[in-house]
Amino acid sequence: MKYNRIEKTYNSFKREEFIDYFSNIGSKTEESFFQGDGWGVFVGEEERRQFKTFDLTSVKLTISVREDIQDQFIKKLMISFLKGGG
């Protein structure tokens, strides 16, 4: 089965939130690397990012996911990290 590599950067979330999420759906195999059935994710370091006058926390995820489960995996990830503002 073919795997795809996806890099996603999330703003306004703490690194620890991603560590908790991936710990719950998979297992930690190395420092900052989590693996489950058909996927693996490296959780990058927390960085500060300037957006106009805002200083945001930023975390980069490097995802390797099997092609047949990619859409479902990404959808669940996006739903788990939705934030509303106003």
Short mmCIF file of C-alpha atoms in Angstrom, two decimals:
data_model
loop_
_atom_site.label_atom_id
_atom_site.label_comp_id
_atom_site.label_asym_id
_atom_site.label_seq_id
_atom_site.Cartn_x
_atom_site.Cartn_y
_atom_site.Cartn_z
CA MET A 1 0.00 0.00 0.00
CA LYS A 2 1.22 3.50 -0.83
CA TYR A 3 1.94 6.08 1.90
CA ASN A 4 1.73 9.86 1.48
CA ARG A 5 3.78 12.43 3.36
CA ILE A 6 1.92 15.53 4.51
CA GLU A 7 3.26 18.52 6.40
CA LYS A 8 0.75 20.63 8.32
CA THR A 9 1.40 23.63 10.52
CA TYR A 10 -1.09 24.43 13.25
CA ASN A 11 -1.24 27.84 14.92
CA SER A 12 -2.68 28.68 18.35
CA PHE A 13 -2.26 25.14 19.70
CA LYS A 14 0.28 23.92 22.22
CA ARG A 15 2.61 21.06 21.35
CA GLU A 16 1.32 19.15 24.37
CA GLU A 17 -2.19 19.09 22.85
CA PHE A 18 -0.86 17.13 19.85
CA ILE A 19 1.18 14.84 22.10
CA ASP A 20 -1.98 14.02 24.09
CA TYR A 21 -4.08 13.51 20.94
CA PHE A 22 -1.66 11.14 19.21
CA SER A 23 -0.94 9.29 22.49
CA ASN A 24 -4.64 8.52 22.73
CA ILE A 25 -5.05 7.20 19.18
CA GLY A 26 -1.66 5.52 18.76
CA SER A 27 1.55 4.76 20.59
CA LYS A 28 4.80 6.64 21.06
CA THR A 29 7.66 4.82 19.35
CA GLU A 30 10.38 7.48 19.62
CA GLU A 31 10.69 10.95 21.08
CA SER A 32 8.02 13.07 19.35
CA PHE A 33 7.00 10.23 16.99
CA PHE A 34 3.66 8.45 17.23
CA GLN A 35 2.40 5.52 15.22
CA GLY A 36 -0.89 3.76 14.63
CA ASP A 37 -2.47 1.43 12.10
CA GLY A 38 -1.48 2.91 8.73
CA TRP A 39 -0.04 6.20 9.99
CA GLY A 40 2.92 7.83 11.72
CA VAL A 41 3.30 11.43 12.93
CA PHE A 42 6.31 13.45 14.01
CA VAL A 43 5.29 16.35 16.27
CA GLY A 44 7.67 19.27 15.81
CA GLU A 45 8.83 21.72 18.43
CA GLU A 46 6.64 24.58 19.55
CA GLU A 47 7.62 27.82 17.84
CA ARG A 48 6.49 31.43 17.99
CA ARG A 49 5.11 32.94 14.80
CA GLN A 50 4.37 36.59 14.14
CA PHE A 51 1.10 37.30 12.36
CA LYS A 52 0.68 41.03 11.93
CA THR A 53 0.46 42.25 15.55
CA PHE A 54 -0.24 38.79 17.02
CA ASP A 55 2.35 36.41 18.40
CA LEU A 56 1.08 32.85 17.83
CA THR A 57 2.22 29.44 18.99
CA SER A 58 2.96 27.21 16.01
CA VAL A 59 3.49 23.44 15.77
CA LYS A 60 4.48 21.57 12.61
CA LEU A 61 3.28 17.99 12.07
CA THR A 62 4.94 15.65 9.60
CA ILE A 63 2.45 12.94 8.75
CA SER A 64 2.99 9.68 6.91
CA VAL A 65 -0.36 8.07 6.20
CA ARG A 66 -1.53 5.15 4.10
CA GLU A 67 -3.36 6.35 1.01
CA ASP A 68 -6.57 4.39 1.71
CA ILE A 69 -7.08 5.98 5.16
CA GLN A 70 -5.66 9.45 4.44
CA ASP A 71 -8.94 11.33 4.00
CA GLN A 72 -10.49 9.87 7.16
CA PHE A 73 -7.32 10.42 9.22
CA ILE A 74 -6.91 14.06 8.15
CA LYS A 75 -10.63 14.78 8.66
CA LYS A 76 -10.55 13.44 12.24
CA LEU A 77 -7.39 15.45 12.95
CA MET A 78 -8.92 18.65 11.59
CA ILE A 79 -12.16 18.17 13.56
CA SER A 80 -10.20 17.51 16.76
CA PHE A 81 -8.31 20.79 16.36
CA LEU A 82 -11.05 23.16 15.21
CA LYS A 83 -11.23 26.49 16.98
CA GLY A 84 -13.88 29.13 16.63
CA GLY A 85 -13.24 32.78 17.16
CA GLY A 86 -15.10 35.95 17.18
#
